[in-house]
mmCIF file of C-alpha atoms in Angstrom:
data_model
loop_
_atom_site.group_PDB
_atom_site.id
_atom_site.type_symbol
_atom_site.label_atom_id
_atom_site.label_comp_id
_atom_site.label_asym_id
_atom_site.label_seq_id
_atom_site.Cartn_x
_atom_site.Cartn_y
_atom_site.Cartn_z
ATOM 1 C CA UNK A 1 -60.541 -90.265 -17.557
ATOM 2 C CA UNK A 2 -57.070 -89.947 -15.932
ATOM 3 C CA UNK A 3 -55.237 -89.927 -19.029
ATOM 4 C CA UNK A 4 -57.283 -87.556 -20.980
ATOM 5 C CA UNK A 5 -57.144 -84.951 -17.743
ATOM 6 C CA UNK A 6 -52.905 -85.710 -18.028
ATOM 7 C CA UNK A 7 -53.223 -85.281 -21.875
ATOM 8 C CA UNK A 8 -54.847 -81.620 -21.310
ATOM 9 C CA UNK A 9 -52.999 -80.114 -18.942
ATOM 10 C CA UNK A 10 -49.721 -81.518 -20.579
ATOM 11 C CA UNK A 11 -50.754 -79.764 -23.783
ATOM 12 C CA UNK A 12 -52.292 -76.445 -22.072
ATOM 13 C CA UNK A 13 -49.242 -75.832 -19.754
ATOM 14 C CA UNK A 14 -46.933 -76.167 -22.785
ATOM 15 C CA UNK A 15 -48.499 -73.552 -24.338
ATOM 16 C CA UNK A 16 -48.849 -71.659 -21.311
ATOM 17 C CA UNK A 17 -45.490 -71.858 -20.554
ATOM 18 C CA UNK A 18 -44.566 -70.998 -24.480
ATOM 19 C CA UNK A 19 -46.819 -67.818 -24.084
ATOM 20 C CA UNK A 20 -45.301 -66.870 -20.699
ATOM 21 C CA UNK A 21 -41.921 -66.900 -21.489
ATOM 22 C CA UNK A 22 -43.151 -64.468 -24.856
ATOM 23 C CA UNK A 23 -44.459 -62.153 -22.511
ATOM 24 C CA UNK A 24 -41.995 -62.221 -19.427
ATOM 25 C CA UNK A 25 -44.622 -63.775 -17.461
ATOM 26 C CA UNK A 26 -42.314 -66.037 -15.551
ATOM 27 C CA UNK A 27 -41.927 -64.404 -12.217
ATOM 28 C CA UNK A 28 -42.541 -64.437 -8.903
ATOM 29 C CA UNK A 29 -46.286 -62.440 -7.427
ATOM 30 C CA UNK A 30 -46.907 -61.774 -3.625
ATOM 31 C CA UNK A 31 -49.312 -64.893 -2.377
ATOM 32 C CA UNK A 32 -52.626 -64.402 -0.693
ATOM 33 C CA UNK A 33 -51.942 -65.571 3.321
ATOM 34 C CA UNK A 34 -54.053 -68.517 2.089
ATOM 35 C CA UNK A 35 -53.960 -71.233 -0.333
ATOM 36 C CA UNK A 36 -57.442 -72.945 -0.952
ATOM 37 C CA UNK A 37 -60.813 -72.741 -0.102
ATOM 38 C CA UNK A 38 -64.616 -72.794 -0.638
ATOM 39 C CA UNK A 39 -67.311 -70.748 -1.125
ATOM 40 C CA UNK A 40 -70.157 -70.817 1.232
ATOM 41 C CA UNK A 41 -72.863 -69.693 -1.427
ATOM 42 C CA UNK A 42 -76.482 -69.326 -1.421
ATOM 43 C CA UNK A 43 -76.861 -69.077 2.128
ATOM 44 C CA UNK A 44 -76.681 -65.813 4.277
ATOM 45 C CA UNK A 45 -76.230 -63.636 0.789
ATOM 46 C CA UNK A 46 -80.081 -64.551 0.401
ATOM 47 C CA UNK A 47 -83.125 -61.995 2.129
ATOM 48 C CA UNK A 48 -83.531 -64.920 4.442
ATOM 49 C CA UNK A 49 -80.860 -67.923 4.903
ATOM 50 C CA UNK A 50 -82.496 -71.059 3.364
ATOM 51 C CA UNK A 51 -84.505 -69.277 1.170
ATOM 52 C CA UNK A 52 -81.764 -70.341 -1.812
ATOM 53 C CA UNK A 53 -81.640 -73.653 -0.802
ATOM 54 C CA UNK A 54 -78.851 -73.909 2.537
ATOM 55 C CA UNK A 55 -78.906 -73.007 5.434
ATOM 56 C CA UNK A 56 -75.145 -73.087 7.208
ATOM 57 C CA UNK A 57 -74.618 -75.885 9.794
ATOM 58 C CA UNK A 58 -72.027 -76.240 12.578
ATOM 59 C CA UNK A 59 -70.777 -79.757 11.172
ATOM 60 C CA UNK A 60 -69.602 -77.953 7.344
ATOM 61 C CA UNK A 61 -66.474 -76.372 8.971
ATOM 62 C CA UNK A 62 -64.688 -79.406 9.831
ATOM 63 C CA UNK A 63 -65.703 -81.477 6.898
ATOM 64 C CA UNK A 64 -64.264 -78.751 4.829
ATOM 65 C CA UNK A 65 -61.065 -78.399 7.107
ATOM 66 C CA UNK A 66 -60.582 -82.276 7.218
ATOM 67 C CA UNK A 67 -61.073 -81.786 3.399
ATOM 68 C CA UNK A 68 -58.315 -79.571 3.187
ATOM 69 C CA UNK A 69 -59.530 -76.597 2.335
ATOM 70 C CA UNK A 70 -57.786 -74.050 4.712
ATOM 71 C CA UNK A 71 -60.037 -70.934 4.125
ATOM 72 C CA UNK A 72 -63.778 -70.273 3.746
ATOM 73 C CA UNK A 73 -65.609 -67.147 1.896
ATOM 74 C CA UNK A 74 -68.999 -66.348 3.396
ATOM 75 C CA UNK A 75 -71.028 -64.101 0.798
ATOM 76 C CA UNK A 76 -73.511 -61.798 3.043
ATOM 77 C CA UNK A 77 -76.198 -59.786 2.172
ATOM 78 C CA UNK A 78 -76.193 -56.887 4.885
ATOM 79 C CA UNK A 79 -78.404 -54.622 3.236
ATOM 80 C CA UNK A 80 -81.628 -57.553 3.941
ATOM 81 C CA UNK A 81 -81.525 -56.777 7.339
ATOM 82 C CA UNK A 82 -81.263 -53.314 8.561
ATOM 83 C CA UNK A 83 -83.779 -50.575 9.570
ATOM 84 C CA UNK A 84 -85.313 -48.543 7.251
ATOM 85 C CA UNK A 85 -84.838 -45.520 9.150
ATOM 86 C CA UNK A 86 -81.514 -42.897 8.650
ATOM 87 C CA UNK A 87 -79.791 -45.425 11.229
ATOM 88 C CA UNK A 88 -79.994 -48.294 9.080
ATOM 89 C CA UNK A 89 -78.955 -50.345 12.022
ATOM 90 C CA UNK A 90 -78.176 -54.037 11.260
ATOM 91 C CA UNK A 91 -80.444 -56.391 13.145
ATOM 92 C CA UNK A 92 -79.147 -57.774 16.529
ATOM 93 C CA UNK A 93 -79.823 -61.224 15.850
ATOM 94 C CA UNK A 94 -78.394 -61.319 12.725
ATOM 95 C CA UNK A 95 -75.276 -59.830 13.903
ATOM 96 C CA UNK A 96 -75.226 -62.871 16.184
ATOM 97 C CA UNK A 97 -76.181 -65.342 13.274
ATOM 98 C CA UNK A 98 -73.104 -64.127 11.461
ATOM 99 C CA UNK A 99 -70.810 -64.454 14.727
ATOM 100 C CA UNK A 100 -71.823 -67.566 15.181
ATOM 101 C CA UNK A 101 -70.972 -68.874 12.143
ATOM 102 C CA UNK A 102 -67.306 -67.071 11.967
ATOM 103 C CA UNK A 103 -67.192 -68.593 15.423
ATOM 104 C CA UNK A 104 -67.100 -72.356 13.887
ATOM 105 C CA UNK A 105 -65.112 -71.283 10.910
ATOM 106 C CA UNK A 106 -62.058 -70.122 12.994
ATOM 107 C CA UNK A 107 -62.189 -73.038 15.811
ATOM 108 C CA UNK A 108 -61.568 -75.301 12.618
ATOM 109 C CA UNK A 109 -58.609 -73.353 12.143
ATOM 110 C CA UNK A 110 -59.977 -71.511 8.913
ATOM 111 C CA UNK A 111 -59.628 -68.617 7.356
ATOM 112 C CA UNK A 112 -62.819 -66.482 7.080
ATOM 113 C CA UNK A 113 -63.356 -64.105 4.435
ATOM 114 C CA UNK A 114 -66.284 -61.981 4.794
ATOM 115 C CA UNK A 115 -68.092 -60.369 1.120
ATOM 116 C CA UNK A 116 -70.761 -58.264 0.771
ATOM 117 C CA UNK A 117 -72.836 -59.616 -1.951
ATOM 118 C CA UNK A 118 -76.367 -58.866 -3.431
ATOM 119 C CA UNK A 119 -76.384 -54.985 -2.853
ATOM 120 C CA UNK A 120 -78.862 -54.886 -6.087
ATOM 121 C CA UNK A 121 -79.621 -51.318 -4.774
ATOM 122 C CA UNK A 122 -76.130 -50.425 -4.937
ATOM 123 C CA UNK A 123 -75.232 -51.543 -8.422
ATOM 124 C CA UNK A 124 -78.373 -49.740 -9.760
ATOM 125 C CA UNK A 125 -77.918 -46.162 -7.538
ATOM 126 C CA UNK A 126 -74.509 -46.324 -6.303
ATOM 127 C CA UNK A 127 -75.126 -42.589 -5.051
ATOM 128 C CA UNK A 128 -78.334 -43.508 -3.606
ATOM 129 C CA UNK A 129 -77.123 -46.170 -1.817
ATOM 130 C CA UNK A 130 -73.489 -45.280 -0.770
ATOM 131 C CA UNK A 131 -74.356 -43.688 2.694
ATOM 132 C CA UNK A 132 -76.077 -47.664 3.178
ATOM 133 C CA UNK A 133 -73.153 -49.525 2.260
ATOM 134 C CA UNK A 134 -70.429 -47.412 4.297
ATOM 135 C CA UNK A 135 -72.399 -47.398 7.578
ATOM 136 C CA UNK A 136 -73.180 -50.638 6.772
ATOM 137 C CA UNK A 137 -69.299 -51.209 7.033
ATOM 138 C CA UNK A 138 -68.830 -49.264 9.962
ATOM 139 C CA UNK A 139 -70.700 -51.214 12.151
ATOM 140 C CA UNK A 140 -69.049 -54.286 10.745
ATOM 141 C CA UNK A 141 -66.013 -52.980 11.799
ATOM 142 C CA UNK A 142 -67.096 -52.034 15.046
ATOM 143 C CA UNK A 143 -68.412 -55.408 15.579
ATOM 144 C CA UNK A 144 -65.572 -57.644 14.832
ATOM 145 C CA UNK A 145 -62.469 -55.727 14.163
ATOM 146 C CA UNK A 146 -62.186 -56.159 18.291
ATOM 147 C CA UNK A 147 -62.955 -59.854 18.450
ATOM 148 C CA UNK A 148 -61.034 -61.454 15.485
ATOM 149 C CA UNK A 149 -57.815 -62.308 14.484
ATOM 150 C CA UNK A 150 -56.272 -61.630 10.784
ATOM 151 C CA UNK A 151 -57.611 -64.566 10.097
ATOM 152 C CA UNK A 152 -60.962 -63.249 9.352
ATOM 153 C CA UNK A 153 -60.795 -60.989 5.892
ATOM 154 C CA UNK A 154 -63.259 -57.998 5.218
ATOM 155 C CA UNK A 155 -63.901 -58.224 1.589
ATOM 156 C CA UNK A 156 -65.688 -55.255 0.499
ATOM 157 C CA UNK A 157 -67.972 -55.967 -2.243
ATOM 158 C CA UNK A 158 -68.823 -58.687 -4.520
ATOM 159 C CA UNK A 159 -68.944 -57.869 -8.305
ATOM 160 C CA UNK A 160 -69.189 -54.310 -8.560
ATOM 161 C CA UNK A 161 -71.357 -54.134 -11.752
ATOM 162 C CA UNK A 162 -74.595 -51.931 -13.778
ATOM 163 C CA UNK A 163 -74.271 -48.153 -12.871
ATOM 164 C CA UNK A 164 -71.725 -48.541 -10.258
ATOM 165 C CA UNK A 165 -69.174 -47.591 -12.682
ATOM 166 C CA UNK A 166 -65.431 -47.597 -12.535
ATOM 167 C CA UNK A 167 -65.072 -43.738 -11.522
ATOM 168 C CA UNK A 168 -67.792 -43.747 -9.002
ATOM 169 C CA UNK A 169 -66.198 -47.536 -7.420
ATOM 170 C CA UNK A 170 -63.461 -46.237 -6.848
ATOM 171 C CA UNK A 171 -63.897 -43.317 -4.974
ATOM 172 C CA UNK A 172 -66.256 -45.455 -2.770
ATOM 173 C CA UNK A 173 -63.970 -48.676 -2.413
ATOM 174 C CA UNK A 174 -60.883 -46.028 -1.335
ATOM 175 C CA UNK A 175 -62.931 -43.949 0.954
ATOM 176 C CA UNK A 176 -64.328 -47.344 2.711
ATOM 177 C CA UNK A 177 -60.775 -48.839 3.173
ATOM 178 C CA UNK A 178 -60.212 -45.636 4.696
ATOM 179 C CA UNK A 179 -63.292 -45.675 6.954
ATOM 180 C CA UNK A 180 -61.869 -49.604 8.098
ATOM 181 C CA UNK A 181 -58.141 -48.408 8.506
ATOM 182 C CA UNK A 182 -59.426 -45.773 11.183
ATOM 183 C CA UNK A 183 -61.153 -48.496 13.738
ATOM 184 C CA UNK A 184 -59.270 -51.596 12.681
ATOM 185 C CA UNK A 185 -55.656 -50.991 10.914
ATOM 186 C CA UNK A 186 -54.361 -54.200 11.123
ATOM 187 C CA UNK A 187 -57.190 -56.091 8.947
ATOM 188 C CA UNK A 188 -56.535 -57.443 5.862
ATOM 189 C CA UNK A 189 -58.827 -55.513 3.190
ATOM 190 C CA UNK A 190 -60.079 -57.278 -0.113
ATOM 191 C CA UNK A 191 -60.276 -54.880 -3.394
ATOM 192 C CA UNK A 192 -61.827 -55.915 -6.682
ATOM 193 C CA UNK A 193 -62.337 -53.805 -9.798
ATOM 194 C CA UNK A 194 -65.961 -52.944 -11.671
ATOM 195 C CA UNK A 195 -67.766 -54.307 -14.460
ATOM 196 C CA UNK A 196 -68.154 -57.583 -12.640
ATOM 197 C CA UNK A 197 -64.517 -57.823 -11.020
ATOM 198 C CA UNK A 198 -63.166 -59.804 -13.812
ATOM 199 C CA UNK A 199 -59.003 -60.047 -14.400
ATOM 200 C CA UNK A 200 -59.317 -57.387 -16.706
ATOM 201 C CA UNK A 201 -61.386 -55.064 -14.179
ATOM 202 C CA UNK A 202 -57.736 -55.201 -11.579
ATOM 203 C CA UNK A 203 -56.443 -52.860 -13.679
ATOM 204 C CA UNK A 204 -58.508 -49.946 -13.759
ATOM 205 C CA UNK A 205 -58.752 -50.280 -9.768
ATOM 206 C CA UNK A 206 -57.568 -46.896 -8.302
ATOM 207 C CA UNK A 207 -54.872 -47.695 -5.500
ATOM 208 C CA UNK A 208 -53.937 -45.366 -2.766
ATOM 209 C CA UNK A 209 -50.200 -44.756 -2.079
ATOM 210 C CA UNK A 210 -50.355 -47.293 1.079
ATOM 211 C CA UNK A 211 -51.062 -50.720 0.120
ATOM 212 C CA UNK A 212 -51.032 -52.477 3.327
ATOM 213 C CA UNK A 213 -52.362 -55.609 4.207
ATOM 214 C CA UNK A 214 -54.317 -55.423 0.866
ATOM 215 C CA UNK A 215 -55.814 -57.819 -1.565
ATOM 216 C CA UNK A 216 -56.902 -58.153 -5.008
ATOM 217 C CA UNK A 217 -59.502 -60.394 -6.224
ATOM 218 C CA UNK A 218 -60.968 -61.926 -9.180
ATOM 219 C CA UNK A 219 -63.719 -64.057 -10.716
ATOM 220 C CA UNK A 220 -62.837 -66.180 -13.931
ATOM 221 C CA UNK A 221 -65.745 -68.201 -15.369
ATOM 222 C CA UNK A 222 -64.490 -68.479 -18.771
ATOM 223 C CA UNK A 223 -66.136 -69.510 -21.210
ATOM 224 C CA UNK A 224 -69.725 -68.951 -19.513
ATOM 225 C CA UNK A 225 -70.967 -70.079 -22.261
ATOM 226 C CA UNK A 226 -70.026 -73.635 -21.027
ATOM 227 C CA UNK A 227 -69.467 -72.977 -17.102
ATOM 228 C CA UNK A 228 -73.139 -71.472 -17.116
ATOM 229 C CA UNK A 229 -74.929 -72.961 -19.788
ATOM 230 C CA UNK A 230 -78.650 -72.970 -18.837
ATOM 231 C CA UNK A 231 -78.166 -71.555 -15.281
ATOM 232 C CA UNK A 232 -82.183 -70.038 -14.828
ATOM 233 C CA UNK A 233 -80.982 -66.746 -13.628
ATOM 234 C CA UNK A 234 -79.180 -65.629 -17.086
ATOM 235 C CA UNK A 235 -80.943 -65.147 -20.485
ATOM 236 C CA UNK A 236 -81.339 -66.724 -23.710
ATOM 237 C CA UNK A 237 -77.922 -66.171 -24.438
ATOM 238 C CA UNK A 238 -76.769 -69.078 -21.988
ATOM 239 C CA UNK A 239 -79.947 -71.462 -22.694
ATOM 240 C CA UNK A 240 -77.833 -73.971 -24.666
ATOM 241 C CA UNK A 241 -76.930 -77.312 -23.080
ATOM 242 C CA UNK A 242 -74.935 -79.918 -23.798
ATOM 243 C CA UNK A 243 -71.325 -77.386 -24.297
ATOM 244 C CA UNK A 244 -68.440 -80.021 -23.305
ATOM 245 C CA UNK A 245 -64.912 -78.696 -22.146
ATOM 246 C CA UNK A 246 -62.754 -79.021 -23.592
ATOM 247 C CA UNK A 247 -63.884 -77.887 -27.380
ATOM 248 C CA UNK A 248 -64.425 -79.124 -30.372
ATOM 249 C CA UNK A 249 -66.836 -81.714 -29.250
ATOM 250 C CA UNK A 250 -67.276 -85.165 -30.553
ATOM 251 C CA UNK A 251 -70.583 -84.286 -32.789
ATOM 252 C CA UNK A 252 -71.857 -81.065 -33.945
ATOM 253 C CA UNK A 253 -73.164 -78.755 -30.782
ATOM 254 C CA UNK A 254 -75.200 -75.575 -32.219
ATOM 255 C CA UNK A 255 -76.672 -73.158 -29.930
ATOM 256 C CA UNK A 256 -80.391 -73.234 -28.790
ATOM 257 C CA UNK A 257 -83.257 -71.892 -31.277
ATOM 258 C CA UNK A 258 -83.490 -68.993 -28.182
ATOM 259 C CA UNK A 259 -79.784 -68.551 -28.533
ATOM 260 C CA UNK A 260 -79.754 -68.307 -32.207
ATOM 261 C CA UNK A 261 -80.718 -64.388 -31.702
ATOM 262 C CA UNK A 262 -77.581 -63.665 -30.242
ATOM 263 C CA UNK A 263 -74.729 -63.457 -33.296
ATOM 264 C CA UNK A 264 -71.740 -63.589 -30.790
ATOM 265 C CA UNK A 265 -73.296 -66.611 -29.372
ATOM 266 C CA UNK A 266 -73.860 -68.082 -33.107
ATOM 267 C CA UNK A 267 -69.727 -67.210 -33.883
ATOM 268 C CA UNK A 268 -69.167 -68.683 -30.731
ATOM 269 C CA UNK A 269 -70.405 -72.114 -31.636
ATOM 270 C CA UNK A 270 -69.167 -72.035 -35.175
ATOM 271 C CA UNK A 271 -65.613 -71.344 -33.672
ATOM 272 C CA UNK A 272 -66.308 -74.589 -31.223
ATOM 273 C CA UNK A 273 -67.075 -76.818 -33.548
ATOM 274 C CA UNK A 274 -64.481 -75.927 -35.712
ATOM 275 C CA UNK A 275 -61.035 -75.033 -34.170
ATOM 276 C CA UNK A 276 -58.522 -77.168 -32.584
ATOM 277 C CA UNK A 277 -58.430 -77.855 -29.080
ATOM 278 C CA UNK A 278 -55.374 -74.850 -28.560
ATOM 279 C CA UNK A 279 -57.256 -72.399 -30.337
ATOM 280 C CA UNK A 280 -61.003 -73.431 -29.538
ATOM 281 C CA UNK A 281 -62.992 -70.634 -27.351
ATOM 282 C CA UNK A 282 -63.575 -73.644 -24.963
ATOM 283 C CA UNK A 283 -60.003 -74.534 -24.479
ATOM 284 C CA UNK A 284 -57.200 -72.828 -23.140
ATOM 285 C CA UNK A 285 -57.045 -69.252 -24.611
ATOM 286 C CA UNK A 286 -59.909 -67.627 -22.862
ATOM 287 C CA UNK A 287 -58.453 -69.366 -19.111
ATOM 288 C CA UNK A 288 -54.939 -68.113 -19.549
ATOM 289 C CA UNK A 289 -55.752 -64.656 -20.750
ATOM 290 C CA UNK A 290 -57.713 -64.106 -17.420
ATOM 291 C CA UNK A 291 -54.960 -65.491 -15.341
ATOM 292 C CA UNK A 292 -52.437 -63.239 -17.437
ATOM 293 C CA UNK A 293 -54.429 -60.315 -16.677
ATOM 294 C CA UNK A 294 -54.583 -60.913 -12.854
ATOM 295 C CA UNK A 295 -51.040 -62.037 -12.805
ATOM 296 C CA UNK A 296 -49.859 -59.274 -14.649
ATOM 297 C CA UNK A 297 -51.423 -56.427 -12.009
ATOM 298 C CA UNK A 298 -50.273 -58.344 -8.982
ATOM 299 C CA UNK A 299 -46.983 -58.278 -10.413
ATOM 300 C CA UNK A 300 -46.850 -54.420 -11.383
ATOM 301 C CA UNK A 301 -48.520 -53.307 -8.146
ATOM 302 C CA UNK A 302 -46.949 -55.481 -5.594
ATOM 303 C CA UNK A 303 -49.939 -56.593 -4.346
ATOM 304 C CA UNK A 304 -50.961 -60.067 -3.863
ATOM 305 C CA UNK A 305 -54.235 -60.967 -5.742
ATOM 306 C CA UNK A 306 -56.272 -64.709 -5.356
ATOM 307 C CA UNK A 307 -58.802 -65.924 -7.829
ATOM 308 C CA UNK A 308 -61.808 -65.535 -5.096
ATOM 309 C CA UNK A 309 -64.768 -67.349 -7.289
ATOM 310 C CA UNK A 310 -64.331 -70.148 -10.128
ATOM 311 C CA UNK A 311 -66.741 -72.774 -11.021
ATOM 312 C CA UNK A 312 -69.330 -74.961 -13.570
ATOM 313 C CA UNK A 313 -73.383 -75.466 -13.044
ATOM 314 C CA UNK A 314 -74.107 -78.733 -11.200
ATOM 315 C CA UNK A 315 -76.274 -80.149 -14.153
ATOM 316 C CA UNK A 316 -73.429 -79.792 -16.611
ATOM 317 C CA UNK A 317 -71.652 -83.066 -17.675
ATOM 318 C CA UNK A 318 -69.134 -84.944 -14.930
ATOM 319 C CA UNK A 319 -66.541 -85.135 -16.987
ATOM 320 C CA UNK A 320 -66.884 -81.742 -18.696
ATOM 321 C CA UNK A 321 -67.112 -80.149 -14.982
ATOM 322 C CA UNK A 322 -63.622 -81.875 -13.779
ATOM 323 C CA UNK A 323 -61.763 -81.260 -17.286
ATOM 324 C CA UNK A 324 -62.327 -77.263 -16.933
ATOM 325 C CA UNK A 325 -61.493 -77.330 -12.814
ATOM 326 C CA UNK A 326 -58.788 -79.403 -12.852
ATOM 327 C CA UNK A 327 -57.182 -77.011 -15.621
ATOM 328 C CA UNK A 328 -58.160 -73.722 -14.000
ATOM 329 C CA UNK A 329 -56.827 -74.915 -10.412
ATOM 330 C CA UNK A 330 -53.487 -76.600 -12.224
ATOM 331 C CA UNK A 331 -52.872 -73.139 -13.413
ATOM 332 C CA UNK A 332 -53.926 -70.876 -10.923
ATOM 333 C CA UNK A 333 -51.200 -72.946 -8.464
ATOM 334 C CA UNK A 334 -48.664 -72.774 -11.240
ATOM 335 C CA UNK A 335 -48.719 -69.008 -11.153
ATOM 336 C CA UNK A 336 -49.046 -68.924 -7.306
ATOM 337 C CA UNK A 337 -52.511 -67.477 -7.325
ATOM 338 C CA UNK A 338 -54.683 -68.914 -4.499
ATOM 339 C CA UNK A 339 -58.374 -69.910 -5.182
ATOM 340 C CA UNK A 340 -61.666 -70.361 -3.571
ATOM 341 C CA UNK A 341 -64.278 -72.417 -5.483
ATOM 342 C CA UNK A 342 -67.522 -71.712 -5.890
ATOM 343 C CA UNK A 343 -69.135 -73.305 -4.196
ATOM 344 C CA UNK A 344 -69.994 -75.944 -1.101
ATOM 345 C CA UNK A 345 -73.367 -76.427 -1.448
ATOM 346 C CA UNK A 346 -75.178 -74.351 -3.842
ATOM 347 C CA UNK A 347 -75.839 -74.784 -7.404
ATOM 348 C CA UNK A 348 -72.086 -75.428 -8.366
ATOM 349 C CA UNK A 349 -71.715 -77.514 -5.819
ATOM 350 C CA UNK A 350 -69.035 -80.285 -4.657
ATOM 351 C CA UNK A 351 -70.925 -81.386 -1.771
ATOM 352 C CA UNK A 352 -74.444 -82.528 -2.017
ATOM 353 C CA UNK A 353 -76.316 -82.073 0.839
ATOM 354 C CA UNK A 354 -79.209 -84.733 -0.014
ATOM 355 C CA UNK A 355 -76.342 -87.894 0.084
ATOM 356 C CA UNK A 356 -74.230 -86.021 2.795
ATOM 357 C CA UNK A 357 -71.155 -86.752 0.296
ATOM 358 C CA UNK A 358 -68.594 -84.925 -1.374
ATOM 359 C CA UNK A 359 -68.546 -85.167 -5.263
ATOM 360 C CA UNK A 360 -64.960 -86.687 -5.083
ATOM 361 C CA UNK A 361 -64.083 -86.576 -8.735
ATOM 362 C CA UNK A 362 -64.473 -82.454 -8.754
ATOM 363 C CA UNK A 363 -62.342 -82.722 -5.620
ATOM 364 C CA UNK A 364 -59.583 -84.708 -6.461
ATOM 365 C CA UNK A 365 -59.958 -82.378 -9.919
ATOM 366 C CA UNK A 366 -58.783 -79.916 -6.799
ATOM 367 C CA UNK A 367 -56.000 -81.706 -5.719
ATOM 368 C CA UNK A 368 -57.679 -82.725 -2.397
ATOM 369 C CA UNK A 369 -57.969 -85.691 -0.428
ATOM 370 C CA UNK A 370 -60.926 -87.708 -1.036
ATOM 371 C CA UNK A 371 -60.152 -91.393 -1.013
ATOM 372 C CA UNK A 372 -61.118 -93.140 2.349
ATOM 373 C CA UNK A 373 -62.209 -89.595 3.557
ATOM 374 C CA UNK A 374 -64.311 -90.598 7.121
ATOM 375 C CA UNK A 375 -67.444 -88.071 7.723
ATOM 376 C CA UNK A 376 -66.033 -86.586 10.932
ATOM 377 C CA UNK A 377 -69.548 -85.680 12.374
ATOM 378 C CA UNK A 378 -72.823 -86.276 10.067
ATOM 379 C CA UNK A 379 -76.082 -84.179 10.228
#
């Protein structure tokens, strides 16, 4: 297995570097004030925590320290738990929920970033909804801003997507910073573009003239016809199973008789089966170009940007899952972009909660420690 992960990233970062040098991509980018770290997903961005499945516990934050992780993003839905009245006041207890949780985070000596996730409401009527989401923010900020370090990150929403359109995110993401920047000027800010905050979506993010203690993030999933194949939330588009990364596979892999109606999925898999590993749709090409993109903005705005969310379905094949994340992270840390994976415990998970073990292979796939690792408190 070793020697056909060496074998792929030998022949990816060749061309990588071939196609960097083309472009002038060898430089130096700001870097994030963190290096690596996990998502905490399906948790407290669900109506009620444990309703997706986990439910955060005191004894995650120093396995993932220990792990060597050194920062943790917490996806929160907000909007689950206020009033329904023109206060829209976040519930008490919840508050305290939250604070507990950054509380354990930070005495492990990690970095906490907090996202806003799940704001359905939002993405469907952003004008609706806007007057929500910013006093939702303010009375984050009033919360916390006093309490917490730098360490703990406000990022301000996850995957700005439908009808929340570039134009309209925009003016809300600049006139939010500003809301934060009035009660709490020294916090670090996280900005993503729209149509799903992609590498592509960094550039059409409108900047204000100061841009500090700022920064950009990104999701790269390519190809999700591989990284999500089958995942029950998405639609017949992504019901094939069986994709292995890299491409072409060993025997013919067509798409499902549901995914047949799709023709970009059909030329997808005809392009899989068919062209070389460099060229394949699940090889290199679709990775890089997303890194390029995000690399490219960070370099023309001077603002340091992290890939925040990268990651394969848990019932997709071992070896296909640590082929694709050991190439992703190999690259994001040869351009100096730090990541987060996604995620701890959910359904892309690297720790299984029913064993109590980390899925070592995806780590060391993530350039962590994991042999001899000691459990240093168990549930």
């Amino acid at each position: 297995m070793k020697k056909n992960i060496l074998l792929i990233t030998c022949l990816s970062f060749i061309l990588f570097f071939l196609s960097a040098c083309a472009a002038g991509l060898i430089i130096s980018i700001p870097k994030a004030p963190f290096s690596r770290g996990i998502n905490m997903a399906n948790a407290l961005e669900a109506p009620i925590e444990g309703e997706w499945g986990v439910v955060i516990q005191d004894w995650f934050f120093p396995e993932i320290a220990a792990k060597g992780f050194d920062v943790v993003r917490i996806p929160v839905g907000w909007h689950y738990h206020i009033t329904e009245d023109t206060s829209m006041t976040i519930d008490d207890r919840f508050f305290e929920r939250v604070e507990q949780i950054f509380n354990q985070a930070i005495s492990t000596d990690l970095k906490v970033i907090l996202s806003f996730h799940s704001f359905d409401d939002l993405y469907d009527k952003p004008l609706k909804n806007e007057p929500a989401f910013k006093k939702i923010w303010e009375q984050i900020v009033n919360r916390f801003s006093g309490q917490y370090p730098e360490s703990l990150f406000f990022e301000l929403l996850n995957e700005p997507h439908g009808n929340l359109s570039a134009e309209i995110w925009n003016r809300i993401q600049l006139e939010t910073i500003n809301l934060i920047r009035d009660a709490d000027p020294e916090r670090w800010i996280i900005i993503t573009g729209a149509d799903w905050g992609d590498g592509k979506a960094l550039s059409e993010i409108q900047l204000s003239e100061d841009s500090y203690k700022i920064l950009g993030t990104f999701h790269m999933y390519e190809p999700y016809l591989f990284t999500h194949q089958n995942v029950p939330w998405l639609d017949d588009a992504y019901s094939t199973t069986g994709v292995v990364w890299p491409g072409p596979p060993a025997y013919y892999i067509g798409p499902s008789e549901a995914a047949s109606n799709y023709p970009a999925v059909v030329k997808w898999f005809e392009d899989y089966n068919k062209y070389a590993y460099i060229f394949n749709p699940a090889g290199p090409t679709p990775i890089t170009e997303e890194m390029h993109k995000a690399m490219r903005w960070s370099k023309n705005t001077g603002i340091p940007v992290f890939l925040g969310e990268f990651g394969t379905y848990e019932q997709i094949d071992q070896q296909s899952r640590v082929n694709w994340t050991h190439y992703v992270r190999r690259l994001a840390e040869d351009m100096d972009i730090s990541w987060i994976y996604w995620d701890f415990a959910g359904h892309f998970e690297i720790f299984d909660l029913n064993t109590v073990s980390w899925n070592n292979e995806i780590a060391d796939a993530l350039g962590l420690t994991s042999r001899g690792y000691r459990f240093l408190r168990s549930p």
